[in-house]
C-alpha positions as a printed Julia matrix, in Angstrom:
310×3 Matrix{Float64}:
  1.23  21.91   21.08
  1.32  25.15   23.73
 -0.9   28.14   22.39
  1.38  30.37   19.9
  2.32  33.89   22.27
  2.78  36.24   19.11
 -0.16  36.24   15.87
  1.33  37.44   12.22
 -1.34  37.52    9.87
 -1.39  39.3     6.95
  0.26  42.28    8.66
  2.21  44.71    6.44
  3.7   47.89    7.64
  5.39  51.11    4.8
  6.64  54.81    5.19
  5.77  56.09    2.54
  7.31  53.97   -0.36
  9.55  51.74    1.76
  7.89  48.56    3.16
  8.74  46.86    6.53
  6.36  44.44    6.25
  4.97  42.57    3.48
  2.39  40.13    4.29
  3.47  38.86    7.1
  2.12  35.97    8.75
  4.39  33.83   11.43
  3.11  32.61   14.63
  5.53  31.72   17.76
  5.1   28.77   20.85
  6.8   29.27   24.38
 10.83  28.82   24.02
 13.15  30.59   22.36
 12.34  31.43   18.61
 15.25  33.13   16.02
 14.76  35.52   13.17
 16.88  35.62   10.67
 17.8   38.05    8.11
 20.05  40.38    5.93
 19.8   43.98    6.96
 16.42  45.56    5.57
 14.89  42.26    6.17
 12.31  43.64    9.08
 13.2   42.51   12.11
 13.59  45.8    13.5
 10.22  46.69   11.77
  8.21  42.84   13.5
 10.01  43.54   17.34
  8.4   47.65   17.16
  4.67  45.62   15.99
  6.19  43.58   19.03
  6.04  46.06   21.66
  3.11  48.89   19.38
  5.39  51.52   19.12
  3.95  51.45   15.48
  1.37  50.03   14.09
  0.66  48.11   10.99
 -1.22  49.8     7.88
 -3.17  46.09    7.5
 -3.33  43.1     9.0
 -3.63  41.81   12.77
 -1.0   41.28   15.57
 -1.17  39.64   19.29
  1.71  39.55   21.59
 -0.07  37.38   24.26
 -3.62  37.43   23.06
 -3.92  40.91   23.0
 -3.43  43.52   20.43
  0.34  45.26   21.4
 -0.9   49.39   20.29
 -2.52  51.73   22.87
 -1.89  48.7    24.52
  0.83  50.45   27.52
  0.1   47.5    30.67
  1.54  44.8    28.46
  4.29  46.55   28.46
  4.78  44.98   31.71
  4.85  41.7    30.6
  7.6   42.51   27.45
 10.56  43.22   27.59
 12.85  45.16   25.34
 16.32  45.12   24.44
 17.36  47.25   20.77
 19.56  46.99   18.66
 20.69  50.42   18.22
 22.89  52.26   21.04
 21.83  53.63   24.03
 23.45  53.42   27.23
 23.83  57.28   28.75
 28.53  57.1    28.61
 27.68  59.3    32.28
 25.9   56.85   33.75
 26.49  53.56   35.8
 25.39  49.78   35.58
 23.74  50.5    38.75
 22.96  54.05   37.94
 21.28  53.21   34.45
 19.57  49.83   36.24
 18.25  52.38   39.1
 16.17  54.75   35.57
 14.66  52.16   34.34
 13.48  50.21   36.94
 11.59  54.0    37.54
 10.0   53.86   34.65
  8.38  50.37   35.57
  7.28  52.06   38.83
  9.51  50.07   40.78
 11.58  51.59   43.92
 13.3   50.75   47.27
 14.59  47.54   48.37
 12.5   45.92   46.01
 14.05  47.41   43.33
 17.48  47.5    45.03
 17.19  43.3    45.75
 16.28  42.79   42.07
 18.73  45.27   40.32
 21.11  43.05   43.22
 20.05  39.51   41.3
 19.62  41.07   37.24
 23.83  42.65   37.31
 24.53  38.63   39.16
 22.47  36.95   36.15
 23.9   38.91   33.18
 27.54  38.9    35.54
 28.57  42.59   35.75
 28.54  42.56   39.5
 31.83  43.6    39.49
 31.64  46.01   36.77
 28.46  47.85   38.19
 29.72  50.78   39.71
 31.52  51.59   35.99
 31.12  53.75   34.21
 29.41  52.12   31.43
 30.89  55.08   28.56
 34.32  52.8    29.19
 32.35  49.46   28.65
 33.22  47.06   26.33
 30.56  46.23   23.39
 29.83  42.84   25.34
 29.6   44.36   28.62
 27.06  46.65   27.08
 24.59  44.45   25.24
 24.45  42.84   29.45
 23.63  45.46   30.23
 21.17  46.33   28.09
 19.39  42.77   28.43
 20.03  43.61   32.07
 17.73  46.57   31.93
 14.96  44.72   29.88
 14.98  41.7    32.34
 14.49  44.03   35.05
 10.77  43.66   35.65
 10.86  40.91   35.02
  8.88  40.1    31.37
  6.87  36.74   30.32
  8.71  37.59   27.55
 11.68  38.87   26.22
 13.11  40.14   22.86
 16.08  40.04   21.46
 16.98  42.9    18.3
 20.85  42.09   16.95
 22.56  40.63   21.25
 25.18  39.63   19.7
 25.66  41.96   16.85
 28.86  43.18   16.76
 30.1   41.46   20.19
 34.14  39.07   19.65
 33.99  35.54   19.94
 34.09  35.25   22.94
 31.77  37.4    24.0
 29.45  36.31   21.62
 29.56  32.5    23.0
 29.22  34.22   26.18
 25.57  35.65   24.96
 24.79  32.11   24.11
 24.87  31.15   27.34
 23.67  33.04   29.38
 20.28  33.58   26.74
 19.42  30.36   26.96
 19.82  30.4    30.9
 17.24  32.62   31.01
 15.08  30.66   29.68
 15.44  27.2    30.88
 15.92  28.45   34.32
 14.88  31.41   34.59
 11.22  30.87   31.95
 11.56  33.54   30.01
 10.21  33.64   26.48
 12.37  35.29   24.39
 12.41  35.88   20.54
 15.97  36.65   19.66
 16.83  37.76   15.85
 20.0   37.68   13.97
 21.74  38.42   10.43
 23.63  35.27   11.23
 21.79  31.94   10.3
 24.5   29.73   12.59
 24.66  32.02   15.82
 21.02  31.55   16.28
 21.48  27.69   15.03
 23.22  27.69   18.31
 20.17  29.33   20.63
 16.84  27.5    19.7
 15.9   24.88   17.15
 12.26  26.86   16.25
 13.43  30.24   13.28
 12.01  32.0    11.18
 14.23  33.72    7.6
 13.04  36.6     6.52
 13.39  39.06    3.47
 12.4   41.78    2.25
  9.55  41.8     4.86
  8.44  38.39    4.88
  8.46  35.48    6.04
  9.88  33.78    3.18
 10.63  29.64    5.73
  9.98  28.42    9.35
  9.61  26.1    11.59
 12.43  23.9    13.13
 15.91  24.24   11.74
 16.42  20.69   10.15
 13.78  21.97    8.11
 15.04  25.22    6.85
 18.62  23.1     6.38
 16.54  20.89    4.35
 15.75  24.13    1.93
 19.08  25.19    2.13
 20.75  21.62    0.62
 18.44  21.92   -1.99
 19.85  26.17   -2.92
 22.65  25.69   -5.53
 25.5   27.12   -4.49
 29.32  28.16   -6.25
 32.25  26.6    -4.44
 35.54  27.84   -6.18
 38.23  24.92   -5.65
 42.06  26.15   -6.22
 44.95  23.81   -6.7
 46.73  22.57   -9.36
 46.29  19.73  -11.75
 41.72  20.61  -11.94
 41.2   19.28  -15.54
 40.26  15.29  -14.49
 38.96  16.96  -11.04
 36.49  19.39  -13.61
 35.64  16.4   -15.4
 34.75  14.25  -12.92
 33.13  16.5   -10.99
 30.53  16.66  -14.58
 29.42  13.45  -14.23
 28.46  13.43  -10.47
 24.3   13.99  -10.0
 24.3   17.0    -8.08
 26.82  18.9   -10.38
 24.59  21.89  -11.47
 27.23  23.79  -13.63
 31.67  23.68  -14.03
 33.59  26.33  -15.24
 37.27  25.72  -15.04
 39.45  29.05  -14.49
 40.97  30.01  -17.67
 44.49  29.32  -16.24
 43.8   26.51  -14.7
 44.32  27.66  -10.66
 40.57  27.38  -10.13
 37.28  26.34  -11.28
 33.73  27.75   -9.62
 31.69  24.23   -9.92
 27.72  24.48   -9.04
 25.9   22.24   -7.22
 21.76  21.16   -6.48
 23.47  19.44   -3.1
 26.69  20.62   -1.75
 26.85  18.2     1.31
 27.01  15.92   -1.55
 29.85  17.7    -3.41
 31.69  17.89    0.05
 31.13  14.69    1.15
 32.59  13.07   -2.16
 36.0   15.52   -2.9
 38.0   13.49   -1.24
 37.58  11.03   -3.1
 37.03  12.57   -6.6
 40.63  13.18   -5.43
 42.15  10.41   -5.35
 40.31   9.4    -8.23
 41.69  12.03  -10.4
 45.01  12.44   -8.76
 44.79  16.39   -8.11
 45.84  18.77   -5.98
 43.55  20.51   -3.97
 44.81  23.86   -2.29
 41.92  25.42   -2.0
 37.75  25.84   -1.43
 34.85  28.52   -1.2
 32.53  28.78   -1.68
 30.64  31.85   -3.11
 27.08  31.98   -1.37
 27.82  31.91    2.07
 26.17  35.6     2.58
 22.01  34.81    2.86
 21.14  37.21    0.56
 21.25  34.41   -2.31
 19.25  31.77   -0.03
 16.43  34.43    0.77
 15.74  35.62   -2.5
 15.8   31.17   -3.47
 12.8   30.58   -0.43
 11.28  33.36   -2.09
 11.41  32.7    -5.3
 12.61  35.52   -6.8
């Protein structure tokens, strides 16, 4: 197993009375690692600590073996794509890369050549002469990533790069990010508040909740934790009394509540996969008509509370 490129030990960061990270521990190894958590979980605080723009109040943080705080020389090996909008509307894509290259001490033919390479890599060659104020959300994300890899860093930090993009742009960005690691050798840490998006990028994930890493490891291990998380599912249809009685006797059922108008029932289960696997047989046995099913726990908030023991 390779040495970790990120090591956080008992890291805490607070802003007055607001806690960003709380006794946070994490090891990240080479490849692509996903950081998943709801808004306010501490993802952006983590990235700011990794690039050294803020200092932890407590604990230690190592990035590629060095402390990032007051270590500007390390920035040559780190590319950062923040979650907020910062692209100047009145600059073209090429102008933006010239500016970013100047910040990194790049100039002349070397900068021009690298700009061409990067624009082709992110699929923005044709749009590079246009003003960025007219870019779509997906194009802006591509250009932000272009700026973050212009100096060819070893480590790439992408904070919510898929946020706000349409399904087509999201799929293209996912393929591009995977290519940056597979074909160009960048180690990547990517954050998101949507687990299935990260799952399409990598098997290595860390779940953050209220400043803590509540679960880390392979996505299959995380899925195993999720399968033990009690889920509430609403089943809508007709003739549901028999279905409710059938569900009561199932080993995965925690509780069943039939709605007063008999139009639906709410079932809480400990192993939702088993419910879905057995539903066809239950419908056939009870003769009910199921018109729809939906989970009341699709958001990750309840899952994170469960994993954190809160």
